[in-house]
Coordinates of C-alpha atoms in Angstrom, one line a residue:
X1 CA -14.8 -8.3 -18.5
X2 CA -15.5 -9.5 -15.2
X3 CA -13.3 -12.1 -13.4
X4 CA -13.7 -15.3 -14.8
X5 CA -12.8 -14.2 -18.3
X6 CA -9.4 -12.5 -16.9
X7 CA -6.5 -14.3 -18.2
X8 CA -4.4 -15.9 -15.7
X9 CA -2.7 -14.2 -12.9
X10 CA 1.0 -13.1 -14.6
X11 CA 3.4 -16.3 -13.5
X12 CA 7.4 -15.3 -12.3
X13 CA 10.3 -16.8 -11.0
X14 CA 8.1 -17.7 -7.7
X15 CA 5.2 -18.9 -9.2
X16 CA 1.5 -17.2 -10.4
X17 CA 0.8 -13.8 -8.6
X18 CA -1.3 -14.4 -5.4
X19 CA -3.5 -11.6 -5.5
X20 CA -3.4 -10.9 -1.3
X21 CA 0.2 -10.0 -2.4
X22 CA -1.3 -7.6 -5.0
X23 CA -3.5 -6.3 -2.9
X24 CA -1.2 -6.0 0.0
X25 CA 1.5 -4.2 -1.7
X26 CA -1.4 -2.1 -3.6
X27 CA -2.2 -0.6 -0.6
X28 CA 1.2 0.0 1.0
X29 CA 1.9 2.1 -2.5
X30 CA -1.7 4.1 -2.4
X31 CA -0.5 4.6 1.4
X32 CA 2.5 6.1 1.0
X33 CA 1.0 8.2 -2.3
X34 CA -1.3 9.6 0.0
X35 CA 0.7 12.1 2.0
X36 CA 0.9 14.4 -0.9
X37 CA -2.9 15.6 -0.9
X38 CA -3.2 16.4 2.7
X39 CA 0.4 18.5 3.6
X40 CA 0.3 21.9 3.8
X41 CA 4.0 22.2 2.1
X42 CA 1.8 21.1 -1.0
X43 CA -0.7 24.4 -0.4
X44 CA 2.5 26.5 -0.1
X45 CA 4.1 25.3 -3.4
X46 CA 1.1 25.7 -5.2
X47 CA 0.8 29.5 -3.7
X48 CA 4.2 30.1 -4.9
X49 CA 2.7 29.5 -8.5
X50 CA -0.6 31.5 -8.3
X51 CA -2.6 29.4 -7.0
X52 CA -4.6 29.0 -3.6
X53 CA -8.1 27.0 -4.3
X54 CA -7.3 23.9 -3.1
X55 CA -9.8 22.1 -5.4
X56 CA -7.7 23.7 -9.3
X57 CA -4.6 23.1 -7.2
X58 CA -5.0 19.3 -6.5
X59 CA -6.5 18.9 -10.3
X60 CA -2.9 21.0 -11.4
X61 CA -1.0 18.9 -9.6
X62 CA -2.1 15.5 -10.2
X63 CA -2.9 15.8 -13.7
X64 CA 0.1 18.0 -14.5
X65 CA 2.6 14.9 -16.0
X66 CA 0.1 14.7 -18.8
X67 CA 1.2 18.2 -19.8
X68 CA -0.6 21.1 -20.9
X69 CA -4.0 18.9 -21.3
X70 CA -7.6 21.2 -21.7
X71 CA -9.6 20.2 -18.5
X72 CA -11.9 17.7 -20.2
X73 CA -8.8 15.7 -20.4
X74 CA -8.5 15.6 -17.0
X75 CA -11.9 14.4 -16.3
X76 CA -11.9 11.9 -18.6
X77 CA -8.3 10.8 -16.3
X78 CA -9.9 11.1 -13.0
X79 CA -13.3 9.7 -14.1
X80 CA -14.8 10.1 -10.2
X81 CA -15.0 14.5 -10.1
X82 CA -18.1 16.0 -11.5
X83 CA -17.1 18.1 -15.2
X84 CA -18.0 21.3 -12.3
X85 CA -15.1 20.3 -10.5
X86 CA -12.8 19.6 -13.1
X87 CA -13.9 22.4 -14.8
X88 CA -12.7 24.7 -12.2
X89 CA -8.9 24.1 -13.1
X90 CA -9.3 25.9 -16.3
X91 CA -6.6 28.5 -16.2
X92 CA -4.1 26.5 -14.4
X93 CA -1.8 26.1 -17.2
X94 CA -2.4 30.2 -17.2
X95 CA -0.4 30.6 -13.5
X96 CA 2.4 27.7 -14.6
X97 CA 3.2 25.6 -17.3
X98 CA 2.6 21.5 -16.3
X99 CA 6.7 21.3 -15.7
X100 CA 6.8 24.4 -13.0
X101 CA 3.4 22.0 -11.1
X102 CA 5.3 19.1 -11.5
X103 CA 8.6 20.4 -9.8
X104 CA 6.5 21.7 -6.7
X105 CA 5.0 18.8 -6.4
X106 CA 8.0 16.9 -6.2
X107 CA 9.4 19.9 -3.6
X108 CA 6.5 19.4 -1.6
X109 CA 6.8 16.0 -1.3
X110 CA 10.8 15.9 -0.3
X111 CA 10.4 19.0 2.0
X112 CA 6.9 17.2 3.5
X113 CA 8.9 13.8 3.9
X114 CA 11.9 15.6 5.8
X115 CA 9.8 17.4 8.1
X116 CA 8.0 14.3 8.9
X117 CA 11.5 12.8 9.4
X118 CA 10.7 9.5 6.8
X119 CA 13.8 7.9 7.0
X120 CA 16.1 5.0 5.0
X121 CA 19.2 3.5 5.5
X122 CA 21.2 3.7 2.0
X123 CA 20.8 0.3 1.7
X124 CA 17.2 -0.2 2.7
X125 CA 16.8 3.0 -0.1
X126 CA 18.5 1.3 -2.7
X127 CA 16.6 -2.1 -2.3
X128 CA 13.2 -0.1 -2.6
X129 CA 14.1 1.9 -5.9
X130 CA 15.5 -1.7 -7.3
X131 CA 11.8 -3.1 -6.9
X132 CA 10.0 -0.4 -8.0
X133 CA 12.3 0.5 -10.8
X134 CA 11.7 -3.0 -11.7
X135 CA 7.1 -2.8 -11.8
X136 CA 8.3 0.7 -13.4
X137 CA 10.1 -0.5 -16.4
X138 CA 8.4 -3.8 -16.8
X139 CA 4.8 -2.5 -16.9
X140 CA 3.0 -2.3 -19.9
X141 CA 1.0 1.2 -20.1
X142 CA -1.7 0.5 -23.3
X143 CA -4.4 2.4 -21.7
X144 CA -2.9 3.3 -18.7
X145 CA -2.9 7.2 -18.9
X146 CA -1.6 8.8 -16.0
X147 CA 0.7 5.8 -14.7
X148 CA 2.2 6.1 -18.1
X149 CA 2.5 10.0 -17.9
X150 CA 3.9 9.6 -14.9
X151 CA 6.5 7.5 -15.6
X152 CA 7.3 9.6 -18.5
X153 CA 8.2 12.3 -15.8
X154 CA 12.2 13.1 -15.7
X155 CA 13.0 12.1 -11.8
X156 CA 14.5 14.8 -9.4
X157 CA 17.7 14.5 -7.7
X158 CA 16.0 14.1 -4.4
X159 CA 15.8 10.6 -3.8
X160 CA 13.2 10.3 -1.2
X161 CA 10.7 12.4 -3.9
X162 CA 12.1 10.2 -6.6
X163 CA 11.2 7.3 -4.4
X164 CA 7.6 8.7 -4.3
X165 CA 7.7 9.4 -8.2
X166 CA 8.2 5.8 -8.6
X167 CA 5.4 4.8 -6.3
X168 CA 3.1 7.1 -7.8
X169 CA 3.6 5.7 -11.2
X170 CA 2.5 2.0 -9.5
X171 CA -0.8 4.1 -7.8
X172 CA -1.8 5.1 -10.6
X173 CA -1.5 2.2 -12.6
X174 CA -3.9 0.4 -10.7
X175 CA -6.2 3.9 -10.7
X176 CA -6.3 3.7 -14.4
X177 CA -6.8 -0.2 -14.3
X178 CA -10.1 0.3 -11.3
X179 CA -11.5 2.7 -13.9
X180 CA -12.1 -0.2 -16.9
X181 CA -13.3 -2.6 -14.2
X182 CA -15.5 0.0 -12.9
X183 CA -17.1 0.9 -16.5
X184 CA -17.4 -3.3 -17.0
X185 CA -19.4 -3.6 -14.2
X186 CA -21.6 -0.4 -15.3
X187 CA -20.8 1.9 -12.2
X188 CA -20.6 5.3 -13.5
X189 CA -18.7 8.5 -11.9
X190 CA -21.1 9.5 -9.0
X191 CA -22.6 6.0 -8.7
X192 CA -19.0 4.3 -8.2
X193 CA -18.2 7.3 -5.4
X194 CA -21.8 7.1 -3.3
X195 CA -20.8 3.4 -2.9
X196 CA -17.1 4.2 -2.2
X197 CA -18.7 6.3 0.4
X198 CA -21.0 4.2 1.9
X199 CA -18.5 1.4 2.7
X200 CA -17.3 4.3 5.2
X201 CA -13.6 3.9 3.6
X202 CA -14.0 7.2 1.8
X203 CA -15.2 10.1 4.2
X204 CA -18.7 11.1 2.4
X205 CA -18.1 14.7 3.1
X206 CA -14.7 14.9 1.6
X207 CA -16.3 13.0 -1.4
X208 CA -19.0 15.5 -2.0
X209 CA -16.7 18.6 -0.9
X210 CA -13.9 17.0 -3.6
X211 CA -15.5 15.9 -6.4
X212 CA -18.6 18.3 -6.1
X213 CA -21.8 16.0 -7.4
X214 CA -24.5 17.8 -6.7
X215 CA -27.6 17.0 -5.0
X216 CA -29.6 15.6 -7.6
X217 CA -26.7 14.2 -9.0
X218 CA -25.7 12.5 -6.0
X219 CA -29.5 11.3 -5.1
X220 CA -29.8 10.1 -8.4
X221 CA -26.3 7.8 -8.1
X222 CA -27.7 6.4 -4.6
X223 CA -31.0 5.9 -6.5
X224 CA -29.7 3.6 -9.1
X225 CA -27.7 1.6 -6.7
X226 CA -30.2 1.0 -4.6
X227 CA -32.3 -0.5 -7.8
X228 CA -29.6 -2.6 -7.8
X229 CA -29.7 -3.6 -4.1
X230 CA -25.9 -2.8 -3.3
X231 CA -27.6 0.3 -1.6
X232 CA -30.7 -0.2 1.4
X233 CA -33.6 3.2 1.1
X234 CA -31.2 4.4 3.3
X235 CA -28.5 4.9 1.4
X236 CA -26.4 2.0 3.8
X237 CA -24.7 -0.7 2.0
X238 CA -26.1 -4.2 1.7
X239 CA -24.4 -7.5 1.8
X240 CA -24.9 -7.8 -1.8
X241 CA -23.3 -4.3 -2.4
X242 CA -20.6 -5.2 -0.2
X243 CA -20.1 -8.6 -1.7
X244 CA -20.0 -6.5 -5.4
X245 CA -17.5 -3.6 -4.2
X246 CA -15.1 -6.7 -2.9
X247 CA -15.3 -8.5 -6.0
X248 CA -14.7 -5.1 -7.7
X249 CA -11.6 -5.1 -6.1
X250 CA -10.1 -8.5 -6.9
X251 CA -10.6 -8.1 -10.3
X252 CA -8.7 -4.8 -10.4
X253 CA -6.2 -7.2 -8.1
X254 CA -6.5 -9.5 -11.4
X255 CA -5.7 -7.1 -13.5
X256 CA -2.8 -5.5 -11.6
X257 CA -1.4 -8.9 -11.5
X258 CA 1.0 -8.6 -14.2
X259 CA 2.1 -5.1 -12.8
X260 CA 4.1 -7.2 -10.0
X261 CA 5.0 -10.2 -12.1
X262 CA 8.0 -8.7 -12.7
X263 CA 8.9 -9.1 -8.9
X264 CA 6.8 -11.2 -7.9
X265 CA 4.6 -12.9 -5.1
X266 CA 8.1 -12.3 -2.7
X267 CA 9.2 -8.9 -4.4
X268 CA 5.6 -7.7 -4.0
X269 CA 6.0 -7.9 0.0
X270 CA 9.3 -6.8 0.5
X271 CA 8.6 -3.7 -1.4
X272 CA 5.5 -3.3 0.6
X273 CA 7.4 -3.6 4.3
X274 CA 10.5 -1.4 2.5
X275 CA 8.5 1.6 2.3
X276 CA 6.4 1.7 5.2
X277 CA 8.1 3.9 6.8
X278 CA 6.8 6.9 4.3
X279 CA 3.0 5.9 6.0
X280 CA 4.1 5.3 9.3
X281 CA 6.0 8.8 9.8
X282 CA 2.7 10.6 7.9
X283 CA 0.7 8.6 10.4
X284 CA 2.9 9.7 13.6
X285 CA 2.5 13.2 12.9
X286 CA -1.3 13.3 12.4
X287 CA -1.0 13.6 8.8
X288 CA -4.1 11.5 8.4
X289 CA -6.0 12.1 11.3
X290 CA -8.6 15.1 10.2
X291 CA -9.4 12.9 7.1
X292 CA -10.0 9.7 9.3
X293 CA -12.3 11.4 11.5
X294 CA -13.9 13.8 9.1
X295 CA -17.3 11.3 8.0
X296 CA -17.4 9.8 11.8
X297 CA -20.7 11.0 12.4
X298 CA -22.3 10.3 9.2
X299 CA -20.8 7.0 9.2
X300 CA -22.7 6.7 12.9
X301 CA -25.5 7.9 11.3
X302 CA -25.9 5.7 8.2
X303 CA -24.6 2.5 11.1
X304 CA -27.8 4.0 13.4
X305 CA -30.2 3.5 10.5
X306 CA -29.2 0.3 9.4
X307 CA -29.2 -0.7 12.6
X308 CA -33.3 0.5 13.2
X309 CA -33.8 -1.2 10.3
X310 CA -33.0 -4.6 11.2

């Protein structure tokens, strides 16, 4: 369903969504998700239960509000990881049971937040958990897997982690919405990474080190979307790849429209600026700085080549 057959965007008390709010407010939530994956409070908890491979660790984690799910279960979920990397969490339930990942988690993420020093005023706090509370029990979760196992998820007593419960449920609403609009537009697993990759949003080595396509695989991928001219023979994005990621994007905004109707156009934004200050701490310590310069000389590379070839 591509976006001219979407239904309208969701109409509140402020009029239809405008889907620059949903997008804004989409990534101020995947922003302040983010932290989680990079601390090292999150490799400690996860040694506390058995476990120090940081590939079955992240899989444990994220997939571990769905309960004691077999590992295909989780791929199907993730949709981007190869079945090799997936298949490498098999035995996680055998360390901890879903509940014991899903507490450290939530540790990780209040102890990595303090140390970071992400601070609220009460009031500010309130406001926040009043928005999201709001998307949170308004959304509707029909096909929605881990948003809805996530909201299923009994919140700690720790506010700032319950804050980042909440916002995780949001993430990964719109996660499980991307993954029908990237089936509709016929970009499989690998093929919808390589070009995730080569927009230079995604580091390309933390996508092959992550989700572990392997060579073939991956050439194969760039292959097909170069047939399809979102790719040049040099594995660059084109104008009309770039043009098809974007509009990839807005209808996932489309769809996540009716996520925020609940607050709307005006709730969207003011839920957006409440919890920046989760992103902006994370960003002030250097929590995101390896990742932001790990693909920086591929990404000169790829820019080298296209530019030789114009």
């Amino acid at each position: 369903m591509h976006l001219d057959a979407l239904p309208h965007p969701a109409s509140t008390g402020d009029g239809p969504m405008d889907l620059n709010a949903v997008r804004d407010v989409s990534r101020a939530i995947s922003a302040a998700h983010l932290f989680t994956y990079l601390v090292p409070e999150t490799a400690e908890e996860a040694a506390e239960l058995g476990v120090t491979d940081q590939g079955p660790a992240y899989l444990a984690f994220r997939s571990a509000a769905m309960g004691p799910v077999p590992w295909q279960v989780t791929l199907a979920a993730f949709y981007n990881f190869s079945p090799q990397a997936v298949r490498a969490m098999a035995g996680a339930w055998d360390a901890a049971p879903p509940e014991q990942w899903q507490d450290a988690r939530l540790r990780a993420v209040g102890r990595a937040m303090r140390r970071v020093n992400v601070h609220f005023s009460d009031h500010h706090l309130a406001e926040a958990r009043m928005l999201i509370d709001t998307v949170v029990t308004g959304a509707d979760y029909a096909g929605k897997v881990l948003a809805a196992a996530n909201a299923s998820v009994t919140l700690p007593a720790d506010p700032l982690a319950a804050l980042w419960q909440r916002i995780t449920v949001a993430r990964e609403w719109r996660g499980d919405a991307h993954l029908v609009v990237l089936a509709d537009n016929g970009l499989g697993p690998c093929d919808c990474l390589v070009l995730h990759a080569a927009t230079g949003r995604l580091p390309m080595t933390l996508a092959r080190a992550t989700r572990r396509w392997d060579d073939d695989e991956w050439k194969a991928a760039t292959a097909r979307l170069v047939a399809r001219g979102w790719l040049d023979s040099h594995g660059v994005i084109t104008e009309v790849g770039s043009a098809a990621r974007e509009r990839i994007e807005v209808e996932t905004d489309a769809h996540c429209a009716a996520l925020w109707a609940p607050i709307g156009n005006a709730g969207a934004r003011r839920l957006a600026s409440l919890i920046a200050p989760i992103t902006n701490a994370f960003t002030a310590a250097g929590t995101f700085q390896a990742t932001a310069q790990a693909d920086r000389p591929q990404l000169a590379s790829r820019q080298a080549k296209q530019t030789t070839a114009t």
